[in-house]
Coordinates of C-alpha atoms in Angstrom, one line a residue:
Chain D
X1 CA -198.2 -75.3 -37.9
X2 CA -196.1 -74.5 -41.0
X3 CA -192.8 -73.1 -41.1
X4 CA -194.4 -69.8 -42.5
X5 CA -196.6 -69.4 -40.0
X6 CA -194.2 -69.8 -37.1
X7 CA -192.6 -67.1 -39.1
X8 CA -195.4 -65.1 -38.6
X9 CA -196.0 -65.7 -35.3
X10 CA -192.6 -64.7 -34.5
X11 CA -193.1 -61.2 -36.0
X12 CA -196.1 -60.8 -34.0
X13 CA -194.9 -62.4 -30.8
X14 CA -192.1 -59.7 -31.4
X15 CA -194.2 -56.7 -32.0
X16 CA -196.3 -54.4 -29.5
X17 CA -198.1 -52.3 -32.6
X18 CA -199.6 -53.8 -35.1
X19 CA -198.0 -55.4 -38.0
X20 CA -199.1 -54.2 -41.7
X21 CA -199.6 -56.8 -44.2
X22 CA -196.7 -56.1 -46.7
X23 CA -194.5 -55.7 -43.4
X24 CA -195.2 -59.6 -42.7
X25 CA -195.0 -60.6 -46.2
X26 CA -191.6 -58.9 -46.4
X27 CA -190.3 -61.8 -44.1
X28 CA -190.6 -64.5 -46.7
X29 CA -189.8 -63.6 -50.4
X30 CA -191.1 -66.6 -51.8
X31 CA -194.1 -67.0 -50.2
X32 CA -197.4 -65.7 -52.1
X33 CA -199.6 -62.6 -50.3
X34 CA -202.3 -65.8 -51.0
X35 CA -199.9 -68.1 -48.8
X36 CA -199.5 -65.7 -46.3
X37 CA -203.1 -64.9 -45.5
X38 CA -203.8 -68.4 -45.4
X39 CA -200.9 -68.7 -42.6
X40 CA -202.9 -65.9 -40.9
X41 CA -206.1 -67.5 -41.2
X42 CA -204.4 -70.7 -39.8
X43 CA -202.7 -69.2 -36.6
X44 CA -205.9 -67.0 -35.7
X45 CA -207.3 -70.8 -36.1
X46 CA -204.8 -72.1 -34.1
X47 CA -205.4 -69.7 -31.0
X48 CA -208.9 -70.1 -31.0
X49 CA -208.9 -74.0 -30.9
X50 CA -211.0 -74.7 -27.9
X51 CA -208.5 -77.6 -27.1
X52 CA -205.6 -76.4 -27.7
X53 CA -206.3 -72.7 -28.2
X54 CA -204.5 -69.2 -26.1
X55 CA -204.9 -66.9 -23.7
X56 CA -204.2 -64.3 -26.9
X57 CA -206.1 -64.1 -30.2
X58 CA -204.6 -62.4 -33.5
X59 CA -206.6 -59.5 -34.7
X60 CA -206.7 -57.6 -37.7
X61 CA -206.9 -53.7 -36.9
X62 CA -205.1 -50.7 -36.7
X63 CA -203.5 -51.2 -40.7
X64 CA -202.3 -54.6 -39.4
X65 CA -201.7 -57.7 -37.2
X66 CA -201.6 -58.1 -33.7
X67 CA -201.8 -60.5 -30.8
X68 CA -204.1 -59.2 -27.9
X69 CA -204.8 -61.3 -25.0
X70 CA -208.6 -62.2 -24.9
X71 CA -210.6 -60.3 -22.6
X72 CA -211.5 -62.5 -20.2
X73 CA -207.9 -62.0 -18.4
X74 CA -208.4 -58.0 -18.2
X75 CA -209.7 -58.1 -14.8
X76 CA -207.2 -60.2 -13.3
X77 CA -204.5 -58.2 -14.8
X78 CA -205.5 -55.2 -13.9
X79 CA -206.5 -56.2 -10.3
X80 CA -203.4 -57.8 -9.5
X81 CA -202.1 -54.0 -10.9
X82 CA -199.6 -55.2 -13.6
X83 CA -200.9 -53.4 -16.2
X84 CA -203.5 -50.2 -16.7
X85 CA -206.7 -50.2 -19.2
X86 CA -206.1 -47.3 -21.3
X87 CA -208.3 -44.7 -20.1
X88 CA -211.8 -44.5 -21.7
X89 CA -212.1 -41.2 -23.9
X90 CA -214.6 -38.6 -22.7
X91 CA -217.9 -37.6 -24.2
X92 CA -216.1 -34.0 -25.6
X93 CA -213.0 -36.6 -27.2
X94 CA -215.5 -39.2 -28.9
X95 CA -217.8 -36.6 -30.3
X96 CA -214.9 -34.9 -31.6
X97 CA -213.2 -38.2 -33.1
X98 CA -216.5 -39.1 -34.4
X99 CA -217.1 -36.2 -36.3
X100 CA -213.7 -36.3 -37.8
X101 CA -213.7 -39.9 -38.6
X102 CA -216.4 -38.7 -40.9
X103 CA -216.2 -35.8 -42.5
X104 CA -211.9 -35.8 -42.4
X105 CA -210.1 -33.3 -43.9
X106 CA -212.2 -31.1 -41.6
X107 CA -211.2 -27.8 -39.8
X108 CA -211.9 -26.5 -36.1
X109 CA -214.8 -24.3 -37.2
X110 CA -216.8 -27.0 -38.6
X111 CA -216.4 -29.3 -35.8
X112 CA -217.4 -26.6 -33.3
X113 CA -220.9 -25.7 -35.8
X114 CA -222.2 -29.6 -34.9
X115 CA -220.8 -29.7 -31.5
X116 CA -221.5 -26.2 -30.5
X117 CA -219.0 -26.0 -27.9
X118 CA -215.5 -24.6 -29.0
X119 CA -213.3 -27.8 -29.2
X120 CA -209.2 -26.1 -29.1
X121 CA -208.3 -28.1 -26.1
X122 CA -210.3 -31.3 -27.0
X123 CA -208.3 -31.1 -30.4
X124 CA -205.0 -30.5 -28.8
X125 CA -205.5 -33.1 -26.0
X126 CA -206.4 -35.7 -29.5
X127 CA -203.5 -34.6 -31.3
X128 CA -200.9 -35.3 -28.3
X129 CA -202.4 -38.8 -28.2
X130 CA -202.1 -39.1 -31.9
X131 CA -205.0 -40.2 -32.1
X132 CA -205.7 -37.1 -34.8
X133 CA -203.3 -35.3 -37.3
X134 CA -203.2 -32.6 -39.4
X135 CA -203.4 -33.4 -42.6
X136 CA -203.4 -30.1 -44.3
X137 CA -205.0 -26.5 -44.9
X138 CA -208.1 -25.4 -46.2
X139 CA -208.0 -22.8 -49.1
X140 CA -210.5 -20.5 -47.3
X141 CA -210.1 -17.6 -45.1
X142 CA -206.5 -17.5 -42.9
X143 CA -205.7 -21.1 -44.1
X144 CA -206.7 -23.4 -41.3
X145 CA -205.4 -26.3 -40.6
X146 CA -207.7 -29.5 -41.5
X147 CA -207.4 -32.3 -39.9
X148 CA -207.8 -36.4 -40.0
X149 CA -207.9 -39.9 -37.9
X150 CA -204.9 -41.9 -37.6
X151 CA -203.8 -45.8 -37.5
X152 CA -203.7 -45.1 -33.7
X153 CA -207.0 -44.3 -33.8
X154 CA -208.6 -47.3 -35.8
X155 CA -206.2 -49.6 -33.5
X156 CA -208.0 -47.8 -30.4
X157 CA -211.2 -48.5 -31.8
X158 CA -210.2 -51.9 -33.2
X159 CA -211.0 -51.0 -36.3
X160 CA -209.0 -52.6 -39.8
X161 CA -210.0 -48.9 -41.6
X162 CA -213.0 -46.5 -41.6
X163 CA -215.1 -48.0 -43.9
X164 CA -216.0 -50.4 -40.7
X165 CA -217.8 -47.3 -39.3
X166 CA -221.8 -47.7 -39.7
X167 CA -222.1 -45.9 -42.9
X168 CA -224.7 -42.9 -42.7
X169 CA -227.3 -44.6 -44.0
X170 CA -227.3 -47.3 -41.6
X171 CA -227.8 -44.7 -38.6
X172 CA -231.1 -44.5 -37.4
X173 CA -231.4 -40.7 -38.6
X174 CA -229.3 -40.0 -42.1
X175 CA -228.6 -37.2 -42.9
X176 CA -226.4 -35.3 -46.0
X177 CA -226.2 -36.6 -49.1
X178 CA -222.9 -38.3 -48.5
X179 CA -220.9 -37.9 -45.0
X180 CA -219.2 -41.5 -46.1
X181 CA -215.8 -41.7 -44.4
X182 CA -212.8 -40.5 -47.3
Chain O
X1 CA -232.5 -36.0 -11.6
X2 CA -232.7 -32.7 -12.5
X3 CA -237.0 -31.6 -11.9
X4 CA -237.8 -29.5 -14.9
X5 CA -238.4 -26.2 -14.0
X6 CA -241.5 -25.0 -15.5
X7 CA -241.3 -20.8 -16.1
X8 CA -244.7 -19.1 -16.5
X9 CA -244.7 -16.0 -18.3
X10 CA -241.8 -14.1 -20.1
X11 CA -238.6 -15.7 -20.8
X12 CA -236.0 -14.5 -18.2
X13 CA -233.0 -12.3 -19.2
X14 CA -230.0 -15.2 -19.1
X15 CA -228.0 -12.3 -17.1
X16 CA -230.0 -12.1 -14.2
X17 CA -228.6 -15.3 -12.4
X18 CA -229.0 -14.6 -8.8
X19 CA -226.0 -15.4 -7.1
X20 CA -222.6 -15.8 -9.0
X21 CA -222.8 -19.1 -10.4
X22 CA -219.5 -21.5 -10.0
X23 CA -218.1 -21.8 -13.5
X24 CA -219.1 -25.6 -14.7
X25 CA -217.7 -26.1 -18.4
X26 CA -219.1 -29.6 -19.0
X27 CA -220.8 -31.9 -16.8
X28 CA -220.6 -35.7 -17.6
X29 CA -224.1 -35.9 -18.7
X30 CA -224.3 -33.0 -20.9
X31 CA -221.4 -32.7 -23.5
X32 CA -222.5 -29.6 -24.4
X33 CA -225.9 -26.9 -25.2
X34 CA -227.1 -29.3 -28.4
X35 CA -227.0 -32.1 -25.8
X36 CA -229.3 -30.2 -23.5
X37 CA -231.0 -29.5 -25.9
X38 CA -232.2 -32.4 -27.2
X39 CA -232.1 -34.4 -23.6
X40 CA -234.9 -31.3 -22.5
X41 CA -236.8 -32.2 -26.6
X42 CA -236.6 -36.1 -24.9
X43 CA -237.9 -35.1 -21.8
X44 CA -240.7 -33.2 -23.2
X45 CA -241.6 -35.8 -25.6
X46 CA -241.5 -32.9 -28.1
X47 CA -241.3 -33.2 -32.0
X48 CA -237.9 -32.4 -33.6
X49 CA -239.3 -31.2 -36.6
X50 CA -242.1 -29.2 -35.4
X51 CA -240.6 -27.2 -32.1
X52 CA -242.7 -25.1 -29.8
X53 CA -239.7 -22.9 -29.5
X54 CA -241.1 -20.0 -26.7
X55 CA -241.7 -23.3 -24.7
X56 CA -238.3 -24.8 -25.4
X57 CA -236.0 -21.7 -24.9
X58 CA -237.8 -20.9 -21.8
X59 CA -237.0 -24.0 -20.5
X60 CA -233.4 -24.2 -21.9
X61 CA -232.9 -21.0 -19.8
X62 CA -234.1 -22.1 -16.3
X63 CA -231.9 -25.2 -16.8
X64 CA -228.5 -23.6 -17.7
X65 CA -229.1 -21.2 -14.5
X66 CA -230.3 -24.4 -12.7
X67 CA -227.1 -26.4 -13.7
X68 CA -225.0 -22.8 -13.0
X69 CA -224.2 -23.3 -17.0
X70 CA -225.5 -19.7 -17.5
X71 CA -222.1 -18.2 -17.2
X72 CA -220.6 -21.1 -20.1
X73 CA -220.5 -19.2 -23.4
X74 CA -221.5 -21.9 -25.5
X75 CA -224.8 -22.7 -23.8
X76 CA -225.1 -18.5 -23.9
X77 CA -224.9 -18.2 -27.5
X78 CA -227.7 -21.4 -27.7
X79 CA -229.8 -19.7 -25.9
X80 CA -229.5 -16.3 -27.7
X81 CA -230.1 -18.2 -30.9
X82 CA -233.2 -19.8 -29.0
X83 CA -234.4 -16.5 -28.4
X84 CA -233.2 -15.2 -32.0
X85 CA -235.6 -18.1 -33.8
X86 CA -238.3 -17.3 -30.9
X87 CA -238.3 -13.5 -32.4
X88 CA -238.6 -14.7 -35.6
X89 CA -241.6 -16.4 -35.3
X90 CA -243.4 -13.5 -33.1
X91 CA -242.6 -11.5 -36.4
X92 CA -245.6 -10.6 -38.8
X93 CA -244.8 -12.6 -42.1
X94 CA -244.7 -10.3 -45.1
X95 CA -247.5 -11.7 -47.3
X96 CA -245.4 -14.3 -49.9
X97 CA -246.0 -17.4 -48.7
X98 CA -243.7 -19.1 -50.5
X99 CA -240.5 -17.9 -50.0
X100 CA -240.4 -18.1 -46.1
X101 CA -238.4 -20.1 -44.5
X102 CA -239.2 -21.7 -41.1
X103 CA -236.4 -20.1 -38.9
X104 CA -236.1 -23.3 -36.9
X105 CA -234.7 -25.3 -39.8
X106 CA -231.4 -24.9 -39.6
X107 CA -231.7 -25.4 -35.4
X108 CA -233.7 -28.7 -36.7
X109 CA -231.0 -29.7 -38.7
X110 CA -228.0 -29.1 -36.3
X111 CA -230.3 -30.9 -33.9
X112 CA -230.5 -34.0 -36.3
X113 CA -226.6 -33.8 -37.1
X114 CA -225.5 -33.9 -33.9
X115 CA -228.2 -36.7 -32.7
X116 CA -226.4 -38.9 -35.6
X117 CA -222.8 -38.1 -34.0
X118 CA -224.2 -39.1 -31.0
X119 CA -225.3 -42.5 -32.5
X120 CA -221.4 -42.8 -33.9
X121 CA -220.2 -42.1 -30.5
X122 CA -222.2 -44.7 -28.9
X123 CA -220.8 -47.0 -31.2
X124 CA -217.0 -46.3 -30.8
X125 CA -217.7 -46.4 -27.2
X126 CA -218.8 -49.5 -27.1
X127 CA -215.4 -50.9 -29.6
X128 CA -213.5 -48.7 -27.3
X129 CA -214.4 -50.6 -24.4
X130 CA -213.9 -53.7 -26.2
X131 CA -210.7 -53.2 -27.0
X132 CA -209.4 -52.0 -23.8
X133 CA -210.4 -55.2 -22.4
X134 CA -207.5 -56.8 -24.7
X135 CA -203.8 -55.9 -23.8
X136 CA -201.2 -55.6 -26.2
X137 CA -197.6 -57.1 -25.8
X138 CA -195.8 -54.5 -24.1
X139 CA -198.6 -53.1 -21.4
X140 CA -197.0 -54.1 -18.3
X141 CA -195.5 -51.1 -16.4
X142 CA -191.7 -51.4 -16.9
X143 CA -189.3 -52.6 -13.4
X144 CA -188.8 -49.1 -11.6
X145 CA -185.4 -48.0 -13.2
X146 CA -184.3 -46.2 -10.2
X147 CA -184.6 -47.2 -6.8
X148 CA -187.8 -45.6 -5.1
X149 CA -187.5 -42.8 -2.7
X150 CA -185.0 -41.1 -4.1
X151 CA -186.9 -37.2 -3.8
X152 CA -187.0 -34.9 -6.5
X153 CA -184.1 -32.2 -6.9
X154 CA -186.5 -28.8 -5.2
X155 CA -184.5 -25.1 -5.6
X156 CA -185.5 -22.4 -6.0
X157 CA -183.9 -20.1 -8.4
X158 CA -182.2 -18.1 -5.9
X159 CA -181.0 -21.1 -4.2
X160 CA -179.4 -22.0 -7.7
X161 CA -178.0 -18.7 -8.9
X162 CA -176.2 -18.2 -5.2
X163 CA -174.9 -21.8 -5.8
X164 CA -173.3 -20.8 -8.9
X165 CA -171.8 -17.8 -7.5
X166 CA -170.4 -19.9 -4.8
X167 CA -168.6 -22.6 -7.6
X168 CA -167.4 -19.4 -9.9
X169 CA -165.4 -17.6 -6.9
X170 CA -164.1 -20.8 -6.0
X171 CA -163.1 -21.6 -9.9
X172 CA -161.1 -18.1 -10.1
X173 CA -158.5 -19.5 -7.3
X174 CA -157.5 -22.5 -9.7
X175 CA -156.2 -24.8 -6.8
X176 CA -152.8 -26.8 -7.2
X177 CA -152.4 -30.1 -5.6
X178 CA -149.0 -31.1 -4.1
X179 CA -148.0 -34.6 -5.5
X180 CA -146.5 -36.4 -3.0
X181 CA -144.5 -39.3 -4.4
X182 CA -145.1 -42.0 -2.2
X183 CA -144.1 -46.0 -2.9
X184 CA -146.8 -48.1 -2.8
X185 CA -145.4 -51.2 -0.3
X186 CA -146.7 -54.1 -2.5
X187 CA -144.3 -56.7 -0.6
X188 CA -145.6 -55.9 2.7
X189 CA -149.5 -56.1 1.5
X190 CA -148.8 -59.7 -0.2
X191 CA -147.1 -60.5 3.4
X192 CA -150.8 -59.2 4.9
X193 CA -152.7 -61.1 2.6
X194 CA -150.9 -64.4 3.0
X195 CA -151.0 -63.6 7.0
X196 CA -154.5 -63.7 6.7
X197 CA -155.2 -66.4 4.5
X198 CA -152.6 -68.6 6.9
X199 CA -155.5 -68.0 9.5
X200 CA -158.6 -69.2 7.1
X201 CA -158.8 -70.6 3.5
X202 CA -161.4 -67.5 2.8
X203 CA -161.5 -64.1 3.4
X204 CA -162.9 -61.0 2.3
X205 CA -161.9 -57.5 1.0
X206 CA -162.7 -55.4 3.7
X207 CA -160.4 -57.8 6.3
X208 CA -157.7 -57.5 4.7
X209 CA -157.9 -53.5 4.3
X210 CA -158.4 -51.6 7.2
X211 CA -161.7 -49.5 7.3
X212 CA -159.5 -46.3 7.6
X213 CA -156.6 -47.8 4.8
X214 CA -154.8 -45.1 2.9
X215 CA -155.0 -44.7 -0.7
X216 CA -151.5 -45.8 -1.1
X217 CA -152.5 -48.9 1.2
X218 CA -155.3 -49.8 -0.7
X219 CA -153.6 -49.8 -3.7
X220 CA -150.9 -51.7 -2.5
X221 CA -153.3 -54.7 -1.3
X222 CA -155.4 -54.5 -4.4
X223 CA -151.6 -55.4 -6.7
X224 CA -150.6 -57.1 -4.5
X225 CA -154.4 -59.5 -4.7
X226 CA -153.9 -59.5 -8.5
X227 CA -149.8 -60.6 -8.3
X228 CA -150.8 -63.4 -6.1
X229 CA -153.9 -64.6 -8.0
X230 CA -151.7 -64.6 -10.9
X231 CA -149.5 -66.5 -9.5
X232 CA -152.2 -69.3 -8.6
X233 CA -151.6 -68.3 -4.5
X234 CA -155.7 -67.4 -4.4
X235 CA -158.5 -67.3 -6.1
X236 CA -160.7 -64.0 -6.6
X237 CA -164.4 -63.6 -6.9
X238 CA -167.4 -61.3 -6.7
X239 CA -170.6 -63.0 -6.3
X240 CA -172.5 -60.0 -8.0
X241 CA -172.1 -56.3 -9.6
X242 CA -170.4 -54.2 -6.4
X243 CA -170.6 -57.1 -3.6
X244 CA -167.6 -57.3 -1.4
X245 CA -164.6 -59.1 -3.6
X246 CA -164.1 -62.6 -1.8
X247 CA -160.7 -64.2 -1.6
X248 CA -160.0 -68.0 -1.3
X249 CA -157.0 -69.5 -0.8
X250 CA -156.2 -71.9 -3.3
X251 CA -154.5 -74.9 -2.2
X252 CA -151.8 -75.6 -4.6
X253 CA -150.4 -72.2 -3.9
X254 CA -149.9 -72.9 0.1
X255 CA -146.8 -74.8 -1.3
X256 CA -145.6 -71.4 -2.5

């Protein structure tokens, strides 16, 4: 391994969210954002040697780095109760996310016209979670707030940014001219 | 699981649900009246784009009383607008032919929407489950800070407010403590001490201070501990944070 990526690896051995790109290249002024990557590419390499591979894997999501231990050691974690898988999201929380993740900025209203269920306490449960935000306030009628995904949500999703979501098209039924993520 | 209920005849008035129905806001399979919806236009192997809507709001109707949904406003107001398009189209169309608009197309096109969010949602559940299978550094549950079974602080408000009261009247009486001067008898406690340690080479704390010592005693033993140990007689030690301090004789000091 080179001496950048142990650098690297220390960062991310050090950090429980993930770790943006510019954030890692910070640690070494001389090296190039070309060097760096290639460090990257070589430690995710290095983990998933079959030989002499980890229990963890580095993946890119979430705006950044991370190490995650592979999946194959959630049971027994969670069975010998050391840690908790997060608790999956309900029906009324994805559809909600979904339709944000789309069609961000986006008000209550609208999100209650697809859903057709009022969504206050599904929006309120999100933002707490921050896995929403508000991320501003439409010009029409009494202002309301509009509001947007987060980092914490593409890093729930494992997701590096929106544009990973099937695009419209690619959905069995399109729709709109163009509900493309922003 | 649920039999469809087939209504012959008029639709029913939503209102008259027979016995009070217990308030269900969503269950797991239905997320909401456009999911119902569609799940009864699945069922029915019916045509989105070409709905037999008399057929399809009758049926939406006996399902929200048979799920006790008929008292959730959402899947009211569907089933009004069921009704709504259903009027429409009983309506005699005013003879331009052109310019009328099917008054199920903008149902059909919620319909579509939502079936595509649907499709997304099926998607990020099936990354969400992925990725809760992976645990980031940092998921363990933290060591218990505080030691179990202590039980939460319970009072009640007048418990707490005749509490105060109690503390103020107290706190108008200031209270004045007599000082006593009193000469700690350091000489006497470093006799103790060296008494005991004559007997064994180690003892402890609590033997040389007596369970019911004096403040002025335990004072006394405690200099008196930290003159000798300067003076090389003994040797002081606690083995961890609040044990019992341990004394040991030291041997070049029994010359002393």
């Amino acid at each position: 391994m080179s001496p950048l990526a142990k650098l690297l690896e220390a960062a991310l051995f050090a950090s429980s969210r993930p770790v943006p790109l510019d954030e890692l290249r910070a640690l070494d002024a001389e090296a190039s954002p070309e060097d760096v990557q290639a460090a990257l590419d070589g430690l995710r390499a290095h983990y998933d040697d079959p030989e002499t591979g980890h229990s963890f894997e580095l993946v890119e999501q979430g705006g950044g780095w991370q190490l995650l231990t592979r999946a194959e050691y959630s049971e027994a974690i969670e069975r010998a109760q050391l840690a908790q898988r997060p608790q999956r999201l309900s029906a009324a929380s994805l559809e909600t996310l979904a339709i944000i993740a789309y069609r961000q900025p986006i008000g209550r209203a609208e999100v209650e016209e697809i859903r057709g269920v009022s969504v206050g306490g599904v929006l309120k449960a999100l933002l707490e979670r921050g896995l929403i935000d508000i991320v501003g306030r439409s010009e029409g009628l009494g202002r309301p707030l509009l509001y947007g995904t987060t980092s914490a949500f593409l890093e729930q999703f494992a997701l590096r940014h929106l544009e990973e979501l099937p695009r419209a098209d690619e959905l069995a039924i399109a729709l709109r001219a163009d509900p493309r993520p922003l | 699981m649920i039999a469809p209920a087939t209504t012959q005849g008029a639709a029913q008035d939503a209102a008259t649900a027979g016995a009070p129905a217990t308030f269900v806001v969503e269950l797991p399979e239905f997320s909401g009246p456009l999911d119902l919806l569609l799940s009864l236009i699945r069922d029915e192997r019916l045509d989105v784009y070409d709905i037999p809507i008399a057929r399809v709001a009758e049926q939406f109707l006996a399902r929200i009383q048979h799920l006790a949904l008929d008292e959730a406003a959402d899947y009211l107001e569907m089933a009004a607008r069921l009704l709504r398009i259903k009027a429409q189209l009983l309506l005699p169309r005013s003879g331009d032919e052109e310019s009328w608009e099917d008054p199920r197309a903008e149902l059909v096109r919620r319909l579509l929407e939502y079936q595509q969010i649907r499709e997304v949602v099926e998607h990020l559940d099936r990354l969400g489950e992925e990725r809760r299978d992976r645990f980031v550094r940092g998921s363990f549950a933290p060591m218990a800070a505080l030691p179990a079974g202590v039980p939460p602080l319970a009072l009640s408000l007048t418990e707490l407010l005749s509490a105060v009261d109690r503390v103020l009247r107290v706190a108008k009486e200031p209270t004045v403590h007599d000082v006593v001067q009193r000469a700690l008898d350091v000489a006497g406690a470093i006799t103790s001490v060296r008494g005991a340690l004559a007997l064994r080479a180690r003892t402890r704390w609590t033997e040389v201070v007596g369970a019911d010592a004096e403040p002025w005693q335990i004072l006394s033993v405690l200099l008196a501990l930290l003159e000798m140990a300067k003076l090389g007689e003994l040797r002081l030690a606690q083995p961890k944070p609040f044990a019992i301090v341990e004394i040991t004789r030291e041997s070049a000091g029994e010359a002393a």
